[in-house]
JSON list of C-alpha atoms in Angstrom, two decimals:
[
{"chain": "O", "resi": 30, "resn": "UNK", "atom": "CA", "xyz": [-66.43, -58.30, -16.65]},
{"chain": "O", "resi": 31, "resn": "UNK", "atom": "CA", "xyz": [-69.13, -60.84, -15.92]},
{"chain": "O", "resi": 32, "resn": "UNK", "atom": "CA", "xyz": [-70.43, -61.47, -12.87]},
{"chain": "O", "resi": 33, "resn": "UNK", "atom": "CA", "xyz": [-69.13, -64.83, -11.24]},
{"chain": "O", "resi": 34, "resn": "UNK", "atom": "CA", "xyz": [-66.05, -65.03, -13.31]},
{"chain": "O", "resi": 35, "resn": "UNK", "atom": "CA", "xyz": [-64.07, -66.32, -10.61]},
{"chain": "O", "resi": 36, "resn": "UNK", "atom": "CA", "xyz": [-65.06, -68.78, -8.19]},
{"chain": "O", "resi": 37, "resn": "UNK", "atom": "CA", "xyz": [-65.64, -68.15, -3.98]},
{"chain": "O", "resi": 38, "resn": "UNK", "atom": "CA", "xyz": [-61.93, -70.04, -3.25]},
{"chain": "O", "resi": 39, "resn": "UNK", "atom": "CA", "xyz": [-60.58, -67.54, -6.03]},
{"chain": "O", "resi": 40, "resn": "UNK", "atom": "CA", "xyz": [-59.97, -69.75, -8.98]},
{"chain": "O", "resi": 41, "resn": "UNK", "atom": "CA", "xyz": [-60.96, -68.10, -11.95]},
{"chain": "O", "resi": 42, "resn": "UNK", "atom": "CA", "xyz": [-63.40, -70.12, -13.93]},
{"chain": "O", "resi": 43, "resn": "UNK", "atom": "CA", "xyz": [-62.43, -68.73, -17.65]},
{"chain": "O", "resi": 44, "resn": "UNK", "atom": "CA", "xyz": [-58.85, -68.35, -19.52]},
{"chain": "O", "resi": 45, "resn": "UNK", "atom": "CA", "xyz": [-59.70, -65.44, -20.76]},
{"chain": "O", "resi": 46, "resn": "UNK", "atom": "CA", "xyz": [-61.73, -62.16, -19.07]},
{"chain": "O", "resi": 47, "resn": "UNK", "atom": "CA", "xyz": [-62.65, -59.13, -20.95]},
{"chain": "O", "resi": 48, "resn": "UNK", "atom": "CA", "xyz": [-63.43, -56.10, -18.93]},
{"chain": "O", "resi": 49, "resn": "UNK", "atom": "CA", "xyz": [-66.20, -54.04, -20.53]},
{"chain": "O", "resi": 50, "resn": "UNK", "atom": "CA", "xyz": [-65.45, -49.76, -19.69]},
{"chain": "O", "resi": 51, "resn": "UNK", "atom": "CA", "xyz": [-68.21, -48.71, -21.93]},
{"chain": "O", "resi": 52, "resn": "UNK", "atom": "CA", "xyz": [-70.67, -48.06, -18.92]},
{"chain": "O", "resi": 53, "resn": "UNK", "atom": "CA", "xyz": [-67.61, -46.75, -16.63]},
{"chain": "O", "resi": 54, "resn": "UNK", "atom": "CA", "xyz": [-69.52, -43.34, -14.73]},
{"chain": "O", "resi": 55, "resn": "UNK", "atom": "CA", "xyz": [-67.62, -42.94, -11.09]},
{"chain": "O", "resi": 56, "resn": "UNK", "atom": "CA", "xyz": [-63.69, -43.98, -10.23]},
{"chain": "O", "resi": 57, "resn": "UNK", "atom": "CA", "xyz": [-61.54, -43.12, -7.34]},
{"chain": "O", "resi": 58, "resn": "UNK", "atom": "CA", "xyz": [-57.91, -43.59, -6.31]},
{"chain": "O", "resi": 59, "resn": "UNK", "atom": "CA", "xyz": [-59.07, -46.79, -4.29]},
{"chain": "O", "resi": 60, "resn": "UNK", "atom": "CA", "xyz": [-60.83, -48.07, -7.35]},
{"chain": "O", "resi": 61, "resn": "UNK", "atom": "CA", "xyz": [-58.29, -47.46, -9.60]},
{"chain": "O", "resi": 62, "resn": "UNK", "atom": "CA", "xyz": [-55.63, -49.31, -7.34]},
{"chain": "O", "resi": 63, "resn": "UNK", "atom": "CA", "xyz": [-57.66, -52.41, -6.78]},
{"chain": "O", "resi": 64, "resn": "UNK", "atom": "CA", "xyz": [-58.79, -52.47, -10.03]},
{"chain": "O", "resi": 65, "resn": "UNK", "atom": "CA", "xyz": [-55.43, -52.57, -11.12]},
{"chain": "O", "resi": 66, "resn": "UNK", "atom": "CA", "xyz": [-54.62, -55.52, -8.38]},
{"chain": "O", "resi": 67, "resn": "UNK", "atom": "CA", "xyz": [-57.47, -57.58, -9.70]},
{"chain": "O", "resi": 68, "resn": "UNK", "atom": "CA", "xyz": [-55.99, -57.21, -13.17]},
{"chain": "O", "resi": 69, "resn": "UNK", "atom": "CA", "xyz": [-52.44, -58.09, -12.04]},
{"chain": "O", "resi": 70, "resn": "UNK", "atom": "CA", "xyz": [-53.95, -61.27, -10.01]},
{"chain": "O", "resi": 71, "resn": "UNK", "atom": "CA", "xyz": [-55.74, -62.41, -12.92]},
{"chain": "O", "resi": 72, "resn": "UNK", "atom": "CA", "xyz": [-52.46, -62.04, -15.08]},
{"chain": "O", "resi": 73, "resn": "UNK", "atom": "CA", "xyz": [-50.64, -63.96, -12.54]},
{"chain": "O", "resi": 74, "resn": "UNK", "atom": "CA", "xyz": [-53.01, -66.79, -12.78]},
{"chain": "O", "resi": 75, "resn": "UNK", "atom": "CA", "xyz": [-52.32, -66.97, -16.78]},
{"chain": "O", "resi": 76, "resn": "UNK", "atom": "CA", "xyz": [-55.92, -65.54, -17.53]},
{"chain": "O", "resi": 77, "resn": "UNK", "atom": "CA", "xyz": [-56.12, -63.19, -20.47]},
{"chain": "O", "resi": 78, "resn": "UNK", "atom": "CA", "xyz": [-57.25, -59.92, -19.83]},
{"chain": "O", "resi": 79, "resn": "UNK", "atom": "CA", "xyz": [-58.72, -58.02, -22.49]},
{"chain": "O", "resi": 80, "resn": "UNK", "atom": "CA", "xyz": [-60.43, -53.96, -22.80]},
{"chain": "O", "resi": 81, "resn": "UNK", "atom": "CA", "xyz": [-63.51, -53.26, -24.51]},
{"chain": "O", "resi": 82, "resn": "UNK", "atom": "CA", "xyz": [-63.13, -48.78, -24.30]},
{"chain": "O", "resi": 83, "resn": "UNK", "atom": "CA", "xyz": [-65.18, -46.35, -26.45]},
{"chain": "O", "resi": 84, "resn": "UNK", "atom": "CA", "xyz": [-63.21, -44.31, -28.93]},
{"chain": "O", "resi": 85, "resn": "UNK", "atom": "CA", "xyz": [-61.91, -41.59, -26.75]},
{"chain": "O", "resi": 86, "resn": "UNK", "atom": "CA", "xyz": [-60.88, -39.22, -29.59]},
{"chain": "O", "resi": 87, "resn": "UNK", "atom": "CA", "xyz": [-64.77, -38.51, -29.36]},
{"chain": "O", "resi": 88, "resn": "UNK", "atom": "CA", "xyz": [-64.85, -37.87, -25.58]},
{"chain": "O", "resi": 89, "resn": "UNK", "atom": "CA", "xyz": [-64.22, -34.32, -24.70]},
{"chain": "O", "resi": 90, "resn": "UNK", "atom": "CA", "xyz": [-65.70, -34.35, -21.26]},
{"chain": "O", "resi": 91, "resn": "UNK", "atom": "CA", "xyz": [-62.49, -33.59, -19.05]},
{"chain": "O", "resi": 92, "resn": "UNK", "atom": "CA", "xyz": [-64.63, -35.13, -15.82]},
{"chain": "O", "resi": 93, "resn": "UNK", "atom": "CA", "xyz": [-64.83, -38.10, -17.42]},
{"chain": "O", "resi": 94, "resn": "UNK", "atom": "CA", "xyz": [-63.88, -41.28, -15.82]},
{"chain": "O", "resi": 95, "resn": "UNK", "atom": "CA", "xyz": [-62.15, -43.26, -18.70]},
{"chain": "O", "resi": 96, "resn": "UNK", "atom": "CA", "xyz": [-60.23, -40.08, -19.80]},
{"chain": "O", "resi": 97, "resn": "UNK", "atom": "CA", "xyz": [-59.14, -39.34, -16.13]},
{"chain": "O", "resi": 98, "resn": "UNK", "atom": "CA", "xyz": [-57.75, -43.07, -16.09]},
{"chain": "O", "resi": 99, "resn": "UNK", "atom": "CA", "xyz": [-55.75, -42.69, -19.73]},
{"chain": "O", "resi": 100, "resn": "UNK", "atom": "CA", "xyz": [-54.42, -39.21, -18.25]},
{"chain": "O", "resi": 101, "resn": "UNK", "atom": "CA", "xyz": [-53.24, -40.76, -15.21]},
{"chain": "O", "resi": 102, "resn": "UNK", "atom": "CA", "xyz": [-51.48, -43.63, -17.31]},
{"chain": "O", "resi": 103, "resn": "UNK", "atom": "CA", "xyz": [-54.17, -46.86, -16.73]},
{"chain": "O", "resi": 104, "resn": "UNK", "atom": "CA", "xyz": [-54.29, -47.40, -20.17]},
{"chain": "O", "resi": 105, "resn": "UNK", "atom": "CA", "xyz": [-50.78, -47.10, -21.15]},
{"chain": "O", "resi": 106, "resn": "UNK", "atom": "CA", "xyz": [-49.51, -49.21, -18.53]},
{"chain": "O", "resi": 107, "resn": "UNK", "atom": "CA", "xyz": [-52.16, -52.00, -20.22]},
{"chain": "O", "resi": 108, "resn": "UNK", "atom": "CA", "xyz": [-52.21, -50.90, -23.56]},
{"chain": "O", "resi": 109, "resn": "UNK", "atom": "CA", "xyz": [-48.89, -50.04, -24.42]},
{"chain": "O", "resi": 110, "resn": "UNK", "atom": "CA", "xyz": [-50.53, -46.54, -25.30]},
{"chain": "O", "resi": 111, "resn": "UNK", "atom": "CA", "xyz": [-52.72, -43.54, -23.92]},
{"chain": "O", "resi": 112, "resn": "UNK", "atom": "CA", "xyz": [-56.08, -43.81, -25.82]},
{"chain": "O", "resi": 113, "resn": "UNK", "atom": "CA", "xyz": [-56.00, -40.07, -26.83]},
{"chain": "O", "resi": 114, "resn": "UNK", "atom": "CA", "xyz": [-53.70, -38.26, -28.91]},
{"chain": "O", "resi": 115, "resn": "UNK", "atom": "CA", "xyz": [-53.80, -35.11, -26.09]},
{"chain": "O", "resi": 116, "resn": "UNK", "atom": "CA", "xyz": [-53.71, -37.49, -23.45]},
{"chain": "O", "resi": 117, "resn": "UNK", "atom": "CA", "xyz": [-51.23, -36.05, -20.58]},
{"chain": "O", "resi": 118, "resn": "UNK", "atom": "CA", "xyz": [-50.81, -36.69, -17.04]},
{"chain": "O", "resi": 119, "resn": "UNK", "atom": "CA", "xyz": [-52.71, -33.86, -15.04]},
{"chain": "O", "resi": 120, "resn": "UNK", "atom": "CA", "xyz": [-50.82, -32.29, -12.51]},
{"chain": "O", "resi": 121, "resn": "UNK", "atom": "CA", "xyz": [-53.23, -33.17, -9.34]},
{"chain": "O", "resi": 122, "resn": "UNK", "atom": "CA", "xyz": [-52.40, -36.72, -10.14]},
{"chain": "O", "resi": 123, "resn": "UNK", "atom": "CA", "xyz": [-49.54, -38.95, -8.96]},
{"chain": "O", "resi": 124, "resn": "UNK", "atom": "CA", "xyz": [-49.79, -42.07, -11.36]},
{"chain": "O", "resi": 125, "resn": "UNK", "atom": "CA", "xyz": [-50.68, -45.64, -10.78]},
{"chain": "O", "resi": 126, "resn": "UNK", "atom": "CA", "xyz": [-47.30, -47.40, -9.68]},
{"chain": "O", "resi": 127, "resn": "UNK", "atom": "CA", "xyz": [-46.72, -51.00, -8.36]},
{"chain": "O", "resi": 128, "resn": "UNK", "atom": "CA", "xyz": [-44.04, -50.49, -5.69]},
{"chain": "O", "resi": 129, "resn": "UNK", "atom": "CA", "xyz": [-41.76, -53.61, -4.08]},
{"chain": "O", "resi": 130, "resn": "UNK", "atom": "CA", "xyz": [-41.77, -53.71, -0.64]},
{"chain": "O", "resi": 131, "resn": "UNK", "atom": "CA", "xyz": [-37.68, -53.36, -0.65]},
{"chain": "O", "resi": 132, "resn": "UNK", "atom": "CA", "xyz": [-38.09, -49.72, -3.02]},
{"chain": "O", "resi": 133, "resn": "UNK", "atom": "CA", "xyz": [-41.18, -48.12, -1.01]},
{"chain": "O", "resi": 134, "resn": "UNK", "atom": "CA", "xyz": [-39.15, -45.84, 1.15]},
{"chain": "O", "resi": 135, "resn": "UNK", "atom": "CA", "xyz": [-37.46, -44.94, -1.82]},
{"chain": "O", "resi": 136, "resn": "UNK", "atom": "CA", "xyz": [-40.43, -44.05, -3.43]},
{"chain": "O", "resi": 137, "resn": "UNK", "atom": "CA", "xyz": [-42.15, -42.27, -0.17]},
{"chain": "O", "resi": 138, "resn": "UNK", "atom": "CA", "xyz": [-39.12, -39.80, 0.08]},
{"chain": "O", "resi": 139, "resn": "UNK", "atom": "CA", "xyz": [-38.11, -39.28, -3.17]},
{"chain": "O", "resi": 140, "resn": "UNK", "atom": "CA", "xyz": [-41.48, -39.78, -5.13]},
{"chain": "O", "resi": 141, "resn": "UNK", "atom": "CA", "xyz": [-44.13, -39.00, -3.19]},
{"chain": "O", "resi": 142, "resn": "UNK", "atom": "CA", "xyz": [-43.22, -36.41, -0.59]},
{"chain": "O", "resi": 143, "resn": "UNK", "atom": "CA", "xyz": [-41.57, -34.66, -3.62]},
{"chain": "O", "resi": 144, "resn": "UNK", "atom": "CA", "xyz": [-44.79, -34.88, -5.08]},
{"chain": "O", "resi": 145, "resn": "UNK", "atom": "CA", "xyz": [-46.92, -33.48, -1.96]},
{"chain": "O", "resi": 146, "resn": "UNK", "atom": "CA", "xyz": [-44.31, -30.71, -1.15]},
{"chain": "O", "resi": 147, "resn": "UNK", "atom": "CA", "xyz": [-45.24, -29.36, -4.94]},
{"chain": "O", "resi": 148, "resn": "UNK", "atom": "CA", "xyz": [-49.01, -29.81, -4.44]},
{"chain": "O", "resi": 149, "resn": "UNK", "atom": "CA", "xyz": [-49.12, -28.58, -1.34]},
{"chain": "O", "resi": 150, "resn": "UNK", "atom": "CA", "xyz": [-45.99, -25.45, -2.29]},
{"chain": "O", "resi": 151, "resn": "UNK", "atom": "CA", "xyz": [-45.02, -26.59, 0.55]},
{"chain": "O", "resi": 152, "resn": "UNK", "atom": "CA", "xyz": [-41.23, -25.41, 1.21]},
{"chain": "O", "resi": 153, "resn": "UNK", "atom": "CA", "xyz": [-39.68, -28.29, 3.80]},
{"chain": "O", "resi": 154, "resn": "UNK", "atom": "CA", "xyz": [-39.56, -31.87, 4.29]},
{"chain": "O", "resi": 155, "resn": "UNK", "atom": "CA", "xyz": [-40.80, -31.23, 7.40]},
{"chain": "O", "resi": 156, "resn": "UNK", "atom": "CA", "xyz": [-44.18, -31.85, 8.95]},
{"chain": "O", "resi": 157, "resn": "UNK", "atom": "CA", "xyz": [-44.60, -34.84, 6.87]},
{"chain": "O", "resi": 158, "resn": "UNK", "atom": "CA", "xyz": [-43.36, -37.34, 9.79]},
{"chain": "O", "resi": 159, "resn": "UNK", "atom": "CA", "xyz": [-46.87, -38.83, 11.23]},
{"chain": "O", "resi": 160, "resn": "UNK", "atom": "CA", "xyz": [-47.65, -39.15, 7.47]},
{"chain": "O", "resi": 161, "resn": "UNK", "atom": "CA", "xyz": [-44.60, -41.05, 6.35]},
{"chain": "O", "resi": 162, "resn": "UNK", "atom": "CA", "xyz": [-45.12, -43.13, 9.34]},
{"chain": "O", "resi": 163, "resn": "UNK", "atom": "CA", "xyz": [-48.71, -44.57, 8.54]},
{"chain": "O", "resi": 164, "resn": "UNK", "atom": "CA", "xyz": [-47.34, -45.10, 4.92]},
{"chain": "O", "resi": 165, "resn": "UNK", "atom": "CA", "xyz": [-44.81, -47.43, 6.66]},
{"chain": "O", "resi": 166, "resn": "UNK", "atom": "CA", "xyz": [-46.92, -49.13, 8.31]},
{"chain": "O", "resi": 167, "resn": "UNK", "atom": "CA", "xyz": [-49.19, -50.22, 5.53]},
{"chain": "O", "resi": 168, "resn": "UNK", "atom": "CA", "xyz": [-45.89, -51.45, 3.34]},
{"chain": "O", "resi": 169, "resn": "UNK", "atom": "CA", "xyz": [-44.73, -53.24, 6.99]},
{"chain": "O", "resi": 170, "resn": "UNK", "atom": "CA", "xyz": [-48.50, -54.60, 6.70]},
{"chain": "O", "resi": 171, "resn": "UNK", "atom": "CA", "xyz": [-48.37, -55.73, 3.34]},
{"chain": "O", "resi": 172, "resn": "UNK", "atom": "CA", "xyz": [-44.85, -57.22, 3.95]},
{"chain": "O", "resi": 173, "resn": "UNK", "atom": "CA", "xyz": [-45.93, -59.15, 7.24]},
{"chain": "O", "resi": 174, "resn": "UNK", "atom": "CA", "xyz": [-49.22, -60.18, 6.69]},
{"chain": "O", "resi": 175, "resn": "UNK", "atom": "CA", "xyz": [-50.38, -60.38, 3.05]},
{"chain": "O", "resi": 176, "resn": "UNK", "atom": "CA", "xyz": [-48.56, -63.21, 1.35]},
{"chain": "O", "resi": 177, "resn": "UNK", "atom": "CA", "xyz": [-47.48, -60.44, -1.58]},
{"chain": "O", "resi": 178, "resn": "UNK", "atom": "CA", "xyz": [-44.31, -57.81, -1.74]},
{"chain": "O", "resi": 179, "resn": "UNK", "atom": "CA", "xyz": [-45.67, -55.25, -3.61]},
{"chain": "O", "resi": 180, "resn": "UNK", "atom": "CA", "xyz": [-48.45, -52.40, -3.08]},
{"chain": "O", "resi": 181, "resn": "UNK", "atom": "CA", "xyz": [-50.38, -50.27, -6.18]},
{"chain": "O", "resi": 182, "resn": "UNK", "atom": "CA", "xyz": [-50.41, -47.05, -4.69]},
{"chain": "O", "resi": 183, "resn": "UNK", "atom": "CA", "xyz": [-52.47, -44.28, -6.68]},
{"chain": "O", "resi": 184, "resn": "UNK", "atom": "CA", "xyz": [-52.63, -40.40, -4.81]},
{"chain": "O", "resi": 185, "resn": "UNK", "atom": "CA", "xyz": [-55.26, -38.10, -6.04]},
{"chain": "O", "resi": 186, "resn": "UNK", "atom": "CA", "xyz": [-55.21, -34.03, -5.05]},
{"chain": "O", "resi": 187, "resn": "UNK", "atom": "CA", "xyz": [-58.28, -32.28, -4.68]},
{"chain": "O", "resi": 188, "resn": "UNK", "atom": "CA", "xyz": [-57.39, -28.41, -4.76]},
{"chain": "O", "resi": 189, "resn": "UNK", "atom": "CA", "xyz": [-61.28, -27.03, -4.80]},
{"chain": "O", "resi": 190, "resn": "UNK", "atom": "CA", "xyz": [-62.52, -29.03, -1.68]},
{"chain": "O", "resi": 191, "resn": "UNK", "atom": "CA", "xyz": [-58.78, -28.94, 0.01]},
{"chain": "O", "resi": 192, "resn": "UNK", "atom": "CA", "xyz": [-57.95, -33.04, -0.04]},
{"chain": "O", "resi": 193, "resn": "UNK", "atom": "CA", "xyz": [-55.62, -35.10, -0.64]},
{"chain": "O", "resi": 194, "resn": "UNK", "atom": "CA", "xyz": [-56.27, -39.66, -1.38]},
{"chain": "O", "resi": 195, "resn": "UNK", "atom": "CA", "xyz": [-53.77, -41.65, -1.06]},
{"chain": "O", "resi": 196, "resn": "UNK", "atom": "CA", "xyz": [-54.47, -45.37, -1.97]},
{"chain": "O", "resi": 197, "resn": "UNK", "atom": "CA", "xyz": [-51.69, -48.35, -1.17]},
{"chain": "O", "resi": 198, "resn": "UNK", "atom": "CA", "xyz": [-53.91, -51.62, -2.10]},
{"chain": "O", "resi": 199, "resn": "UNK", "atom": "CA", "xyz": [-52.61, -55.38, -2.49]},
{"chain": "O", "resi": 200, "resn": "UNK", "atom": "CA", "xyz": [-53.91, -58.61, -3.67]},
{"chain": "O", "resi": 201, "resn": "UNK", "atom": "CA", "xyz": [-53.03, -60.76, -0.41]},
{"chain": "O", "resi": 202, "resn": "UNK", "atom": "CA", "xyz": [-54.59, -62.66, 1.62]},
{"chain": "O", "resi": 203, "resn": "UNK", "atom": "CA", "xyz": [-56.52, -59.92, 3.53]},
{"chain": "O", "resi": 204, "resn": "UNK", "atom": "CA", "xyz": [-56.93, -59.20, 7.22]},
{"chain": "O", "resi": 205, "resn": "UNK", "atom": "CA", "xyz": [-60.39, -61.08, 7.74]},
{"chain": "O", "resi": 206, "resn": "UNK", "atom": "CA", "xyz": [-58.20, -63.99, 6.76]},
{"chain": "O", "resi": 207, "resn": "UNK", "atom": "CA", "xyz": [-55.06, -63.20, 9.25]},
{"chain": "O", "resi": 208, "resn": "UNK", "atom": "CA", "xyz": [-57.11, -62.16, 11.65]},
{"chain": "O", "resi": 209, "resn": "UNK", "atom": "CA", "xyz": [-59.99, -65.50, 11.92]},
{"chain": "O", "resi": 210, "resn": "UNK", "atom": "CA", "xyz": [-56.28, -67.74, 12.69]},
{"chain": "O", "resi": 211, "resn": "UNK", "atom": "CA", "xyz": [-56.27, -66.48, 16.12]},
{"chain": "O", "resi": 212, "resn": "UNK", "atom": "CA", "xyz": [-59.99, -64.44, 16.97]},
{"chain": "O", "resi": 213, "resn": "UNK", "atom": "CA", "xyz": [-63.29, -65.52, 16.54]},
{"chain": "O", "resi": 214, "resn": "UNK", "atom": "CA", "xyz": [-65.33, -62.98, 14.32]},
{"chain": "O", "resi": 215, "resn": "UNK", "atom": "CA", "xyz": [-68.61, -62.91, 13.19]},
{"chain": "O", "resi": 216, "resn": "UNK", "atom": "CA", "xyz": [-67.82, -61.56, 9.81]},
{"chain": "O", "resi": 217, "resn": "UNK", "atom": "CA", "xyz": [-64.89, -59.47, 7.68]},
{"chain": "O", "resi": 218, "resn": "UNK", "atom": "CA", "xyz": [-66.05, -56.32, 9.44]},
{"chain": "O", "resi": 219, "resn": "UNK", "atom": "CA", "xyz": [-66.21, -57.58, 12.84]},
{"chain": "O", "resi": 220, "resn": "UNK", "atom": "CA", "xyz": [-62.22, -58.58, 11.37]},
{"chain": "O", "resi": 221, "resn": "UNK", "atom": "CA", "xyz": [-61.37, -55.32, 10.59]},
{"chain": "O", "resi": 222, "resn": "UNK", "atom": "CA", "xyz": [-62.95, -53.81, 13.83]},
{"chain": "O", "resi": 223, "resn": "UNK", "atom": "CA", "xyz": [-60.70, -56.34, 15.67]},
{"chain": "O", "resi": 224, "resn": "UNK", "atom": "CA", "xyz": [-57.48, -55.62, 13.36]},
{"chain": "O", "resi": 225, "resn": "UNK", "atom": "CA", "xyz": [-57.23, -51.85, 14.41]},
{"chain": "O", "resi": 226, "resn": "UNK", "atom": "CA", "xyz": [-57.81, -52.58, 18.37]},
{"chain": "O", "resi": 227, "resn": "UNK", "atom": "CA", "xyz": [-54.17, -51.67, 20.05]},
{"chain": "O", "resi": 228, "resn": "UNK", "atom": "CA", "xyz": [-52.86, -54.94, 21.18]},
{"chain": "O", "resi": 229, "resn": "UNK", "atom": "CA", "xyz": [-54.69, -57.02, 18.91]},
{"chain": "O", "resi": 230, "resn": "UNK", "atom": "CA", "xyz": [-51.94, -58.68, 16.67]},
{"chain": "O", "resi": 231, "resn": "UNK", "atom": "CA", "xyz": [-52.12, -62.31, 14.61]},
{"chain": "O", "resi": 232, "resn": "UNK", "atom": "CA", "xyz": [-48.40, -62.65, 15.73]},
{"chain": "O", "resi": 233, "resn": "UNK", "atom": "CA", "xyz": [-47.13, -63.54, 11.99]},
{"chain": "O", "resi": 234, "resn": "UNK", "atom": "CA", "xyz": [-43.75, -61.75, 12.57]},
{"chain": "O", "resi": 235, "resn": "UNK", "atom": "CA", "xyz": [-42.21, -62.13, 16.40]},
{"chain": "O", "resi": 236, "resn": "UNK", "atom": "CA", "xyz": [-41.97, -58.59, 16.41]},
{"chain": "O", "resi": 237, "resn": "UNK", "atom": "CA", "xyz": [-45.48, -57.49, 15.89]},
{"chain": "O", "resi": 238, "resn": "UNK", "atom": "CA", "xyz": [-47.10, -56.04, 19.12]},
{"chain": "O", "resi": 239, "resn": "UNK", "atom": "CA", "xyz": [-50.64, -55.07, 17.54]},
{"chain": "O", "resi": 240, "resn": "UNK", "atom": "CA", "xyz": [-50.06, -51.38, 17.58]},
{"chain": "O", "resi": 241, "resn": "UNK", "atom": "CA", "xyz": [-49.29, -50.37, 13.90]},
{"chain": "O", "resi": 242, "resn": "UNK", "atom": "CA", "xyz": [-53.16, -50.30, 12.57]},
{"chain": "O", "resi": 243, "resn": "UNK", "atom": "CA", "xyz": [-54.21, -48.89, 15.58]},
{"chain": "O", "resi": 244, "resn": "UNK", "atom": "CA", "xyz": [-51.71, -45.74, 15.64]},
{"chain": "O", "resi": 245, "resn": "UNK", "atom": "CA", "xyz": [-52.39, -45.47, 11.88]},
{"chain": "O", "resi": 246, "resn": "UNK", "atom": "CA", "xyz": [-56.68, -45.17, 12.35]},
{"chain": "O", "resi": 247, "resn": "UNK", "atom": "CA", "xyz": [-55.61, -42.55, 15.29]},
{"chain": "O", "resi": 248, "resn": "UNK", "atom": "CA", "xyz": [-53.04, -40.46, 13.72]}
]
């Protein structure tokens, strides 16, 4: 896309938006999820999205970026189709999904821990507790404080170097935003630095006591 297409109060300035892949070198799990939101925001606000991708019939490179995305489903989610005829989702990969707040723990225990337990040949459903946890929080998060009900949540294994990403991203309002109602920051990483100090809590639910960002950076 162009640079500036959408104004500082995030209005977009054009009806339609074409996002250009051809120079695509480098994407992770967190790109891939707010890419995704970006794309779903702009949908949402009736702009027309549109692809400009190279012919990946010709792309054999299996470390490249735009085939890792059509193997993990990008471009048939958008597209209506994979982009190449071999195209198959790679067993390290648990796809792009948009999960509703009111189906997440549906997906954590029967989706993703399924998932992990097979990456990991990992035997029990145990062990996974902290871990579940911090997911919870982020949905609660998203739920409480973002103005949206549903995360993109993208999980990438990494068998050589021995890691795991999971990314849960929205399109809401932000934290810098919650946060400058009730502190005074100097910018949106003072705001973060604030947003994951126990106790520190916008109050935007009763219940919220300012500890679920804080036990998440610990654990």
């Amino acid at each position: 896309a162009k640079r500036n297409e959408i104004e500082t109060v995030l209005i977009p300035k054009e009806n339609e938006i074409d996002i250009d892949f051809n120079f695509l070198d480098f994407i992770k799990p967190p790109g891939v999820t707010i890419l995704h939101n970006i794309i779903q925001w702009l949908i949402k606000k009736n702009v027309k999205v549109g692809f400009s991708i190279p012919d990946l019939q010709k792309v054999d490179d299996r470390n490249n970026p735009l085939l890792y995305l059509d193997d993990s489903g990008f471009f048939e989610f958008y597209l209506g189709q994979r982009q190449k005829i071999n195209s198959k989702l790679r067993p390290t990969t648990l796809p792009l999904k948009n999960v509703h707040i009111e189906d997440y723990f549906e997906w954590l225990e029967n989706t993703f821990i399924e998932w992990l337990m097979m990456s990991l040949n990992f035997p029990s459903r145990n062990g996974f507790g902290g871990l579940k946890t911090s997911i919870s929080e982020i949905f609660n998060n998203i739920n409480d404080h973002s103005g949206e009900k549903i995360g993109c949540v993208f999980v990438q294994n990494y068998p050589r170097i021995n890691q795991i990403e999971i990314a849960v991203s929205d399109f809401g309002v932000g934290i810098p935003y919650q946060i400058n109602k009730k502190f005074t920051c100097q910018n949106d990483a003072h705001s973060l630095e604030v947003a994951v100090m126990e106790g520190a809590t916008t109050k935007s639910v009763p219940t919220n006591r300012g500890v679920g960002l804080a036990h998440l950076v610990k654990f």
